Short mmCIF file of C-alpha atoms and ligand atoms in Angstrom, two decimals:
data_model
loop_
_atom_site.label_atom_id
_atom_site.label_comp_id
_atom_site.label_asym_id
_atom_site.label_seq_id
_atom_site.Cartn_x
_atom_site.Cartn_y
_atom_site.Cartn_z
CA MET X 1 123.01 243.07 127.57
CA THR X 2 123.36 245.93 130.07
CA HIS X 3 126.48 245.68 132.22
CA GLY X 4 127.26 247.14 135.63
CA ILE X 5 123.77 246.54 137.03
CA ARG X 6 123.62 245.88 140.77
CA VAL X 7 120.43 244.03 141.72
CA GLY X 8 119.10 241.36 144.08
CA LEU X 9 115.79 239.72 144.93
CA LEU X 10 113.62 240.00 148.01
CA ASP X 11 111.39 236.93 148.09
CA SER X 12 108.14 237.56 149.95
CA THR X 13 106.49 234.15 149.56
CA LEU X 14 106.13 233.93 153.35
CA ARG X 15 104.57 237.41 153.71
CA GLU X 16 102.92 238.61 150.47
CA GLY X 17 102.57 234.98 149.30
CA GLU X 18 100.57 234.01 152.37
CA GLN X 19 98.20 236.91 151.56
CA THR X 20 96.93 234.78 148.62
CA PRO X 21 93.30 233.74 149.13
CA GLY X 22 93.22 230.19 150.51
CA VAL X 23 96.92 230.01 151.38
CA VAL X 24 98.15 229.29 154.90
CA PHE X 25 101.56 227.91 155.72
CA THR X 26 102.27 225.89 158.87
CA ARG X 27 105.21 226.81 161.10
CA GLU X 28 107.22 223.87 159.69
CA GLN X 29 106.38 224.81 156.11
CA ARG X 30 107.48 228.41 156.70
CA VAL X 31 110.85 227.21 157.94
CA GLU X 32 111.29 224.78 155.06
CA ILE X 33 110.43 227.45 152.50
CA ALA X 34 112.86 229.88 154.15
CA ARG X 35 115.62 227.27 154.03
CA ALA X 36 114.90 226.56 150.37
CA LEU X 37 114.95 230.26 149.46
CA SER X 38 118.23 230.74 151.28
CA GLY X 39 119.65 227.64 149.59
CA ALA X 40 118.64 229.14 146.27
CA GLY X 41 120.82 232.17 147.02
CA ILE X 42 118.06 234.79 147.36
CA SER X 43 119.48 238.01 148.90
CA MET X 44 116.57 238.91 151.18
CA ILE X 45 113.57 236.96 152.42
CA GLU X 46 110.53 238.69 153.87
CA VAL X 47 109.42 236.10 156.37
CA GLY X 48 106.15 237.58 157.59
CA HIS X 49 104.50 240.20 159.76
CA PRO X 50 105.03 238.75 163.25
CA ALA X 51 102.15 240.75 164.78
CA VAL X 52 99.65 238.90 162.57
CA SER X 53 99.31 235.58 164.47
CA PRO X 54 101.19 233.22 166.82
CA ASP X 55 102.24 230.85 164.02
CA VAL X 56 103.75 233.66 161.93
CA TYR X 57 105.57 234.86 165.04
CA ASP X 58 106.87 231.35 165.83
CA GLY X 59 107.92 230.80 162.22
CA VAL X 60 109.96 234.02 162.21
CA LYS X 61 111.48 233.04 165.56
CA GLU X 62 112.61 229.64 164.26
CA ILE X 63 113.91 231.18 161.02
CA MET X 64 115.96 233.64 163.09
CA ARG X 65 117.39 230.75 165.13
CA LEU X 66 118.57 229.13 161.89
CA ARG X 67 119.86 232.50 160.72
CA ARG X 68 122.01 232.85 163.86
CA GLU X 69 123.31 229.31 163.37
CA GLY X 70 124.32 230.19 159.83
CA GLU X 71 121.88 227.77 158.17
CA ILE X 72 119.97 230.64 156.60
CA THR X 73 122.20 233.15 154.91
CA SER X 74 119.65 235.47 153.27
CA GLU X 75 118.93 238.76 155.03
CA VAL X 76 115.73 238.19 157.04
CA VAL X 77 113.11 240.94 156.82
CA ALA X 78 109.95 241.28 158.94
CA HIS X 79 106.93 243.37 157.94
CA SER X 80 105.43 245.94 160.29
CA ARG X 81 102.74 248.60 160.28
CA ALA X 82 103.91 252.09 161.22
CA VAL X 83 103.02 251.57 164.86
CA ARG X 84 105.44 251.08 167.73
CA SER X 85 103.65 247.96 169.01
CA ASP X 86 104.27 246.12 165.68
CA VAL X 87 107.87 247.37 165.59
CA ASP X 88 108.38 246.12 169.18
CA ILE X 89 107.29 242.61 168.21
CA ALA X 90 109.63 242.52 165.19
CA MET X 91 112.51 243.93 167.26
CA GLY X 92 111.96 241.25 169.92
CA LEU X 93 112.71 238.66 167.24
CA GLU X 94 115.98 240.40 166.32
CA VAL X 95 115.35 240.23 162.59
CA ASP X 96 117.94 241.72 160.23
CA ARG X 97 115.60 244.39 158.92
CA ILE X 98 112.17 245.78 159.71
CA ALA X 99 110.05 246.71 156.71
CA ILE X 100 107.59 249.40 157.74
CA TRP X 101 104.85 250.42 155.32
CA TYR X 102 102.15 253.05 155.22
CA GLY X 103 99.49 253.84 152.58
CA VAL X 104 100.28 257.36 151.36
CA SER X 105 97.99 257.96 148.38
CA ASP X 106 95.06 260.27 149.11
CA ILE X 107 92.73 257.30 148.65
CA HIS X 108 94.53 255.31 151.36
CA LEU X 109 94.92 258.27 153.72
CA ALA X 110 91.20 259.02 153.53
CA ALA X 111 89.82 255.48 153.61
CA LYS X 112 92.15 253.59 155.91
CA THR X 113 94.11 255.67 158.37
CA ARG X 114 91.91 258.78 158.04
CA ASP X 115 95.01 260.98 158.22
CA THR X 116 96.00 264.33 156.84
CA ARG X 117 99.22 264.20 154.81
CA GLU X 118 101.05 265.95 157.68
CA ALA X 119 99.75 263.52 160.32
CA ALA X 120 100.87 260.58 158.15
CA LEU X 121 104.39 262.01 157.86
CA GLN X 122 104.45 262.28 161.63
CA LYS X 123 103.42 258.61 162.17
CA ILE X 124 105.76 257.30 159.50
CA GLY X 125 108.70 259.27 160.90
CA ASP X 126 107.96 258.15 164.46
CA ALA X 127 107.86 254.41 163.66
CA ILE X 128 111.00 254.53 161.53
CA GLN X 129 112.93 256.60 164.06
CA TYR X 130 111.86 254.23 166.83
CA ALA X 131 113.17 251.13 165.00
CA HIS X 132 116.32 252.95 163.88
CA ASP X 133 117.07 254.24 167.39
CA HIS X 134 116.95 250.64 168.60
CA GLY X 135 119.67 249.73 166.13
CA PHE X 136 117.53 248.12 163.40
CA ARG X 137 117.90 248.51 159.65
CA VAL X 138 114.67 249.85 158.23
CA ARG X 139 113.06 249.71 154.80
CA PHE X 140 110.15 252.05 154.42
CA THR X 141 107.53 251.41 151.74
CA PRO X 142 105.09 254.10 150.74
CA GLU X 143 102.19 251.77 149.95
CA ASP X 144 100.22 252.70 146.80
CA ALA X 145 103.18 254.85 145.67
CA SER X 146 102.10 254.49 142.04
CA ARG X 147 98.89 256.45 142.77
CA THR X 148 100.44 258.97 145.17
CA ASP X 149 100.89 262.62 144.32
CA GLN X 150 104.57 262.74 143.39
CA GLU X 151 105.43 265.92 145.30
CA TYR X 152 104.04 264.33 148.44
CA LEU X 153 105.72 261.00 147.66
CA ILE X 154 109.08 262.77 147.55
CA GLN X 155 108.31 264.43 150.90
CA VAL X 156 107.49 260.99 152.37
CA ILE X 157 110.74 259.51 151.07
CA ARG X 158 112.72 262.44 152.46
CA THR X 159 111.10 262.03 155.89
CA ALA X 160 111.72 258.28 155.88
CA ARG X 161 115.40 258.78 155.09
CA GLU X 162 115.86 261.52 157.67
CA CYS X 163 114.36 259.23 160.32
CA GLY X 164 116.73 256.40 159.46
CA ALA X 165 115.31 254.24 156.63
CA ASP X 166 118.20 252.97 154.48
CA ARG X 167 115.94 251.50 151.79
CA ILE X 168 112.75 252.79 150.20
CA GLY X 169 110.26 250.38 148.63
CA VAL X 170 108.23 251.73 145.74
CA ALA X 171 104.99 249.78 145.69
CA ASP X 172 102.65 249.44 142.74
CA THR X 173 100.08 248.10 145.17
CA VAL X 174 97.18 247.84 142.73
CA GLY X 175 99.32 246.76 139.76
CA LEU X 176 98.35 249.49 137.32
CA LEU X 177 101.74 250.61 136.04
CA ASP X 178 103.24 249.74 132.68
CA PRO X 179 107.02 249.52 132.11
CA GLU X 180 107.31 253.04 130.70
CA GLN X 181 105.46 254.53 133.67
CA THR X 182 107.55 252.46 136.10
CA SER X 183 110.80 253.65 134.64
CA GLY X 184 109.51 257.28 134.53
CA LEU X 185 108.55 257.09 138.21
CA PHE X 186 111.97 255.78 139.24
CA ARG X 187 113.81 258.36 137.16
CA ARG X 188 111.81 261.21 138.73
CA LEU X 189 112.32 259.89 142.27
CA ARG X 190 116.02 259.36 141.74
CA ALA X 191 116.43 262.85 140.31
CA ALA X 192 114.54 264.41 143.25
CA GLU X 193 116.18 262.30 146.00
CA PRO X 194 119.56 261.03 144.78
CA GLY X 195 121.49 258.36 146.66
CA VAL X 196 118.45 256.31 147.73
CA GLU X 197 118.54 252.49 147.58
CA TYR X 198 115.21 251.52 146.07
CA ASP X 199 113.11 248.34 146.11
CA PHE X 200 110.31 247.76 143.62
CA HIS X 201 107.18 245.84 144.62
CA GLY X 202 104.99 245.18 141.60
CA HIS X 203 101.54 243.59 141.59
CA ASN X 204 100.49 241.68 138.51
CA ASP X 205 96.92 242.89 137.98
CA LEU X 206 97.67 243.87 134.36
CA GLY X 207 100.19 241.06 133.81
CA CYS X 208 103.02 243.63 133.78
CA ALA X 209 104.80 242.74 137.05
CA VAL X 210 107.87 241.12 135.45
CA ALA X 211 108.19 243.79 132.75
CA ASN X 212 107.75 246.55 135.35
CA SER X 213 110.39 244.98 137.59
CA LEU X 214 112.87 244.91 134.70
CA ALA X 215 112.05 248.54 133.92
CA ALA X 216 112.56 249.45 137.59
CA ILE X 217 115.98 247.76 137.57
CA SER X 218 117.01 249.58 134.40
CA ALA X 219 115.95 252.82 136.08
CA GLY X 220 117.97 252.17 139.24
CA ALA X 221 116.06 249.86 141.64
CA THR X 222 118.52 247.54 143.38
CA ILE X 223 116.06 245.06 144.92
CA VAL X 224 112.91 243.68 143.33
CA HIS X 225 110.22 241.91 145.32
CA CYS X 226 108.90 238.57 144.16
CA THR X 227 107.14 235.43 145.37
CA VAL X 228 107.55 231.85 144.24
CA ASN X 229 104.81 231.04 141.70
CA GLY X 230 103.78 234.72 141.80
CA LEU X 231 101.62 234.29 144.90
CA GLY X 232 100.13 237.33 146.65
CA GLU X 233 97.05 239.47 147.15
CA ARG X 234 94.49 239.11 144.32
CA VAL X 235 96.53 237.85 141.32
CA GLY X 236 99.87 238.21 143.09
CA ILE X 237 103.22 239.83 142.37
CA THR X 238 106.33 239.20 140.26
CA PRO X 239 107.12 235.44 140.20
CA THR X 240 110.56 234.62 141.61
CA GLN X 241 111.32 231.98 139.00
CA VAL X 242 110.52 234.25 136.07
CA ILE X 243 112.23 237.41 137.30
CA ALA X 244 115.38 235.45 138.26
CA VAL X 245 115.74 234.11 134.72
CA ALA X 246 114.68 237.42 133.14
CA ILE X 247 117.39 239.28 135.10
CA LYS X 248 119.98 236.72 134.02
CA GLN X 249 118.82 237.02 130.41
CA LYS X 250 118.57 240.80 130.29
CA PHE X 251 121.36 241.95 132.61
CA GLY X 252 123.59 238.88 132.90
CA VAL X 253 123.29 238.95 136.70
CA ASP X 254 122.78 235.84 138.86
CA VAL X 255 120.21 236.71 141.53
CA ALA X 256 119.29 233.11 142.37
CA ARG X 257 120.50 229.59 141.71
CA LEU X 258 118.58 228.82 138.55
CA ASP X 259 118.92 225.07 139.10
CA ARG X 260 116.81 225.37 142.28
CA LEU X 261 113.86 227.25 140.79
CA ARG X 262 111.81 224.25 139.70
CA ASP X 263 112.14 222.59 143.13
CA LEU X 264 111.13 225.86 144.80
CA SER X 265 108.08 226.09 142.59
CA VAL X 266 107.03 222.49 143.33
CA LEU X 267 107.58 222.99 147.07
CA VAL X 268 105.46 226.12 147.20
CA GLU X 269 102.83 224.56 144.93
CA ARG X 270 102.50 221.70 147.40
CA TYR X 271 102.37 223.86 150.53
CA SER X 272 100.17 226.60 149.09
CA GLY X 273 97.74 224.27 147.32
CA ILE X 274 97.84 226.66 144.35
CA GLN X 275 98.41 224.62 141.19
CA MET X 276 100.67 226.02 138.51
CA PRO X 277 99.28 225.76 134.99
CA PRO X 278 101.53 223.57 132.80
CA ASN X 279 102.19 226.50 130.48
CA TYR X 280 103.63 228.68 133.29
CA PRO X 281 106.93 230.32 132.24
CA ILE X 282 110.27 228.76 133.29
CA THR X 283 109.04 226.17 135.81
CA GLY X 284 105.77 225.04 134.19
CA ASP X 285 105.63 221.45 132.95
CA PHE X 286 105.50 222.57 129.32
CA ALA X 287 108.24 225.23 129.50
CA PHE X 288 110.59 223.02 127.45
CA VAL X 289 108.14 220.67 125.73
CA HIS X 290 107.70 221.07 121.98
CA LYS X 291 104.91 219.75 119.81
CA SER X 292 104.47 220.75 116.20
CA GLY X 293 106.50 218.90 113.56
CA VAL X 294 108.33 221.99 112.34
CA HIS X 295 109.37 222.96 115.87
CA VAL X 296 110.56 219.44 116.72
CA GLN X 297 112.53 219.23 113.48
CA GLY X 298 114.17 222.51 114.53
CA ILE X 299 115.05 221.51 118.07
CA LEU X 300 116.35 218.09 117.01
CA SER X 301 118.76 219.91 114.73
CA ASP X 302 119.57 222.83 117.06
CA PRO X 303 117.55 223.48 120.25
CA ARG X 304 118.21 227.21 119.97
CA THR X 305 115.62 227.34 117.17
CA TYR X 306 112.80 227.32 119.74
CA GLU X 307 114.53 227.86 123.12
CA PHE X 308 116.32 230.98 124.34
CA MET X 309 118.04 229.09 127.13
CA ASP X 310 119.32 225.58 127.74
CA PRO X 311 116.89 223.80 130.12
CA SER X 312 119.80 222.01 131.79
CA LEU X 313 120.73 225.37 133.39
CA LEU X 314 117.44 225.02 135.24
CA ASN X 315 118.05 221.37 136.01
CA ARG X 316 115.35 220.54 133.48
CA SER X 317 115.27 218.66 130.19
CA ARG X 318 113.55 219.20 126.89
CA ASP X 319 111.01 216.85 125.45
CA TYR X 320 108.52 216.67 122.65
CA VAL X 321 105.08 215.15 122.36
CA ILE X 322 103.64 213.24 119.46
CA ASP X 323 100.09 213.76 118.21
CA LYS X 324 98.49 214.78 114.90
CA TYR X 325 100.73 217.93 114.75
CA THR X 326 103.81 215.75 114.44
CA GLY X 327 106.11 215.21 111.46
CA LYS X 328 108.52 212.56 110.18
CA HIS X 329 111.61 213.93 111.95
CA ALA X 330 109.91 213.71 115.36
CA VAL X 331 108.45 210.24 114.89
CA LYS X 332 111.65 208.84 113.38
CA ALA X 333 113.76 210.19 116.24
CA ARG X 334 111.36 208.88 118.88
CA LEU X 335 111.28 205.40 117.31
CA GLU X 336 115.05 205.33 116.88
CA ARG X 337 115.38 206.18 120.58
CA MET X 338 113.38 203.02 121.24
CA GLY X 339 115.54 200.99 118.84
CA ILE X 340 112.87 200.75 116.11
CA PRO X 341 114.26 201.73 112.69
CA LEU X 342 111.61 202.07 109.96
CA SER X 343 111.84 202.43 106.19
CA ASP X 344 110.51 205.66 104.68
CA ASP X 345 107.40 203.84 103.54
CA GLU X 346 106.72 202.33 106.99
CA LEU X 347 107.29 205.72 108.59
CA THR X 348 104.76 207.31 106.23
CA ARG X 349 102.16 204.71 107.21
CA VAL X 350 102.76 205.22 110.92
CA ILE X 351 102.51 208.99 110.55
CA SER X 352 99.26 208.72 108.55
CA ALA X 353 97.79 206.62 111.36
CA ILE X 354 98.87 209.22 113.92
CA LYS X 355 97.26 211.98 111.83
CA ARG X 356 94.01 209.99 111.59
CA ALA X 357 93.89 209.59 115.40
CA GLU X 358 92.70 213.16 115.70
CA ASP X 359 91.45 212.87 119.29
CA THR X 360 94.61 211.34 120.75
CA ARG X 361 96.23 213.95 123.00
CA SER X 362 99.63 212.31 122.94
CA PHE X 363 101.18 208.99 121.91
CA SER X 364 103.24 207.30 124.61
CA ASP X 365 106.19 205.06 123.66
CA ALA X 366 103.98 202.01 124.26
CA ASP X 367 101.25 203.47 122.04
CA LEU X 368 103.81 204.03 119.28
CA VAL X 369 105.08 200.45 119.51
CA GLU X 370 101.56 199.16 119.08
CA LEU X 371 100.91 201.50 116.20
CA VAL X 372 104.08 200.37 114.42
CA GLU X 373 103.08 196.73 114.84
CA ARG X 374 99.60 197.38 113.52
CA GLU X 375 100.63 199.55 110.57
CA THR X 376 103.74 197.66 109.44
CA GLY X 377 103.01 194.10 110.53
CA LYS X 378 106.43 194.08 112.24
CA ARG X 379 106.80 192.40 115.64
CA VAL X 380 108.64 194.99 117.68
CA SER X 381 107.02 194.49 121.05
CA SER X 382 110.14 192.71 122.26
CA SER X 383 111.87 196.07 122.40
CA THR X 384 110.87 197.45 125.78
CA PRO X 385 109.46 200.96 125.64
CA ASP X 386 111.67 203.50 127.38
CA ASN X 387 108.92 204.76 129.57
CA ILE X 388 107.33 203.41 132.69
CA GLU X 389 103.57 203.53 133.03
CA ALA X 390 101.36 203.40 136.07
CA MET X 391 97.65 203.39 136.78
CA VAL X 392 96.75 205.73 139.61
CA SER X 393 93.35 205.32 141.26
CA VAL X 394 92.14 208.44 142.99
CA LYS X 395 89.56 209.05 145.72
CA CYS X 396 88.09 212.55 146.02
CA GLU X 397 86.79 214.29 149.10
CA SER X 398 83.01 213.90 149.36
CA ASN X 399 82.20 217.62 148.96
CA ILE X 400 84.29 218.02 145.81
CA TYR X 401 83.12 218.08 142.20
CA THR X 402 84.98 215.07 140.74
CA THR X 403 85.19 216.57 137.25
CA SER X 404 87.12 219.60 138.53
CA VAL X 405 89.70 217.29 140.15
CA ALA X 406 89.84 215.19 136.96
CA ARG X 407 90.45 218.32 134.86
CA ARG X 408 93.28 219.43 137.13
CA LEU X 409 94.86 215.98 137.03
CA SER X 410 94.72 215.87 133.25
CA SER X 411 96.74 219.08 132.99
CA ILE X 412 99.71 217.63 134.93
CA GLN X 413 102.57 216.72 132.66
CA GLY X 414 103.01 212.97 132.48
CA VAL X 415 99.31 212.25 133.03
CA ARG X 416 98.23 210.66 129.77
CA GLN X 417 94.58 209.88 130.32
CA VAL X 418 92.04 210.52 133.05
CA VAL X 419 88.70 208.74 133.41
CA GLU X 420 85.97 209.13 136.01
CA VAL X 421 84.81 205.75 137.31
CA SER X 422 82.25 204.26 139.68
CA GLY X 423 83.16 202.00 142.60
CA GLU X 424 85.75 202.31 145.33
CA TYR X 425 87.66 205.04 143.52
CA ASP X 426 86.39 208.13 141.70
CA ILE X 427 89.07 208.62 139.06
CA VAL X 428 91.65 206.46 137.30
CA ALA X 429 94.63 208.17 135.67
CA TRP X 430 97.28 206.68 133.38
CA VAL X 431 100.65 208.24 134.02
CA GLU X 432 103.88 207.86 132.13
CA GLY X 433 107.44 208.82 132.99
CA SER X 434 111.01 208.01 132.09
CA SER X 435 111.88 206.58 135.54
CA THR X 436 110.29 205.62 138.83
CA LYS X 437 111.56 208.95 140.17
CA GLU X 438 109.62 210.73 137.45
CA ILE X 439 106.49 208.65 138.18
CA ASN X 440 106.91 209.60 141.82
CA ARG X 441 107.07 213.29 140.91
CA ILE X 442 103.92 213.01 138.81
CA ILE X 443 102.07 211.26 141.63
CA GLU X 444 103.28 213.91 144.11
CA ALA X 445 101.93 216.59 141.77
CA MET X 446 98.62 214.70 141.56
CA ARG X 447 98.43 214.41 145.35
CA SER X 448 98.78 218.15 145.76
CA VAL X 449 95.56 218.74 143.79
CA LYS X 450 92.95 220.18 146.13
CA GLY X 451 90.03 217.87 146.84
CA LEU X 452 91.95 214.64 146.37
CA SER X 453 91.84 212.46 149.48
CA SER X 454 93.87 209.34 148.60
CA THR X 455 95.59 207.49 145.76
CA LYS X 456 96.57 203.91 144.92
CA THR X 457 99.26 203.28 142.33
CA ASP X 458 99.65 200.15 140.20
CA MET X 459 102.76 200.01 138.04
CA VAL X 460 102.16 198.58 134.56
CA LEU X 461 104.28 195.47 133.96
CA LYS X 462 103.09 194.49 130.51
CA LYS X 463 100.64 195.98 128.02
CA LEU X 464 98.98 193.66 125.54
CA PRO X 465 97.73 194.91 122.19
CA ALA X 466 93.90 195.13 122.05
C1 ACO J 1 99.61 246.16 150.59
C2 ACO J 1 99.91 245.17 151.65
O1 ACO J 1 99.83 244.02 151.40
S1 ACO J 1 100.33 245.73 153.14
C3 ACO J 1 100.39 244.32 154.18
C4 ACO J 1 99.04 244.00 154.75
N1 ACO J 1 99.24 243.05 155.79
C5 ACO J 1 98.33 242.71 156.65
O2 ACO J 1 97.19 243.21 156.67
C6 ACO J 1 98.72 241.64 157.62
C7 ACO J 1 97.52 240.85 158.14
N2 ACO J 1 96.71 241.69 158.95
C8 ACO J 1 96.31 241.42 160.23
O3 ACO J 1 96.60 240.37 160.78
C9 ACO J 1 95.50 242.49 160.92
O4 ACO J 1 94.93 243.33 159.92
C10 ACO J 1 96.41 243.36 161.85
C11 ACO J 1 96.89 242.49 163.02
C12 ACO J 1 97.58 243.95 161.12
C13 ACO J 1 95.57 244.54 162.40
O5 ACO J 1 94.36 244.03 162.86
P1 ACO J 1 93.24 244.97 163.58
O6 ACO J 1 93.90 245.78 164.65
O7 ACO J 1 92.15 244.07 163.99
O8 ACO J 1 92.80 246.03 162.47
P2 ACO J 1 92.13 245.86 161.05
O9 ACO J 1 92.88 244.86 160.26
O10 ACO J 1 90.66 245.63 161.14
O11 ACO J 1 92.35 247.31 160.43
C14 ACO J 1 93.63 247.79 160.16
C15 ACO J 1 94.02 248.89 161.15
O12 ACO J 1 95.41 249.20 160.89
C16 ACO J 1 95.51 250.56 160.45
N3 ACO J 1 96.57 250.58 159.47
C17 ACO J 1 96.52 250.13 158.20
N4 ACO J 1 97.73 250.24 157.65
C18 ACO J 1 98.53 250.73 158.58
C19 ACO J 1 99.91 251.05 158.58
N5 ACO J 1 100.65 250.81 157.50
N6 ACO J 1 100.45 251.56 159.72
C20 ACO J 1 99.67 251.77 160.82
N7 ACO J 1 98.37 251.48 160.87
C21 ACO J 1 97.81 250.97 159.75
C22 ACO J 1 94.14 250.89 159.92
O13 ACO J 1 93.92 252.26 159.88
C23 ACO J 1 93.25 250.16 160.92
O14 ACO J 1 93.30 250.92 162.10
P3 ACO J 1 91.99 251.07 163.07
O15 ACO J 1 91.86 249.75 163.73
O16 ACO J 1 92.39 252.14 164.03
O17 ACO J 1 90.85 251.43 162.20
O1 AKG J 2 106.14 246.53 152.06
C1 AKG J 2 106.21 246.59 150.84
O2 AKG J 2 107.26 246.86 150.24
C2 AKG J 2 105.03 246.34 149.95
C3 AKG J 2 103.71 246.34 150.63
C4 AKG J 2 102.73 245.67 149.72
O3 AKG J 2 102.58 244.47 149.77
C5 AKG J 2 102.08 246.45 148.66
O4 AKG J 2 102.09 247.68 148.70
O5 AKG J 2 101.52 245.80 147.76
MG1 MG J 3 101.83 243.69 147.91
#
């Protein structure tokens, strides 16, 4: 573990995150997300570019009202192009910091702003100076820094500082860096321009955003940009939930309340309509679910065998599933939890039956009870299974391919079986959870699947053997 690291997060779910294809947040959703990020202890939140549209403007305005009332404690940052009219709009909202950016690679200068390098320096300096002279803190980000000639990049940084920027954001706008290149870039910039407070903004096009952010921190960046669920242009940027845990793991620094990360992820999943795959790191449904017999034997004995952190720190719990990959330790423990002790011989018979059921994705507690009765001849159905089951009937929107909704539903943790049906409803799903609260969470997750128009839930009271 490296000690003495000073680092915080800037969450840009409301700015970069809303640049994800298909994502739009309402005014109310923006405010709720901002509250949740602040409640999770994130240092800075980039709440949008107020010149973009009236709803972004109104959202920033409301967030600033809550900020003045002390309900939002994170530093509130607004995005702005390097033009005075954008800066004016952000200043009118009295945000804590204005984040001005400008594309400075030769590709960007030629294709977008059609500037010479000198003319760009002039525009950048003017916008920063203007905001600074009005008493605002300014971060300047040389967009596409990772593809910018480094001599010129240093000139840009120098100009930005001279004109009043107190933070410089280094953006890997197209996400092409690897960790070694990221750390090399920061070391060169810090050597050429010492004393600068740097942000790192890493896109995930090569899947390196988290690793690059860690490399940037090791090389001196003091803020890393992130979005909940990794939202953002194209494939997005560093995910807040992953980088927060990675920073804790690697540097021992708390940059967010880890126990809030799962709720943040679910909130943003619901409002963005972008579903998280179950195998997503840290907050994905499967992040602490084990399967194969050898792994479950290990975690039953000592969870550290297959987990680097205790899920309770994330307000989560571990679980294991039972299918043909299972072993005697897993099945025995699951049955004992239900108050069903079996002899070694009975256990062997139950396990053989599980192994023969090669297509069964997972055995619920009720399935196991039935299996035990069938294989051992014992009457154990009087012992109530731990879990609650429900049958959820789903209607899809008329223009939606039902199978794609069914596939999405089947990947939600707790959904045991999904069938497409004819009649009033299009899909019926069996869901299973340890409590009604858990069933509710599963149904909420189902409802956030795009293309689903309504649901009807029937709780299972009794299941009879076939
Ligand atoms: C890498 C990033 O993610 S940076 C963040 C990008 N954010 C956004 O684009 C926010 C959403 N954008 C919008 O709502 C609109 O694009 C607006 C309101 C910003 C501008 O809209 P329009 O005036 O209609 O211009 P349009 O989007 O077509 O083109 C961008 C213009 O901004 C200029 N521009 C681009 N970047 C910058 C910059 N950083 N500073 C100043 N001007 C810039 C371009 O040269 C172009 O100018 P032109 O109209 O003179 O050709
Ligand atoms: O303003 C910033 O720091 C980053 C801008 C951006 O989104 C990018 O360059 O990808
Ligand atoms: Mg970006």
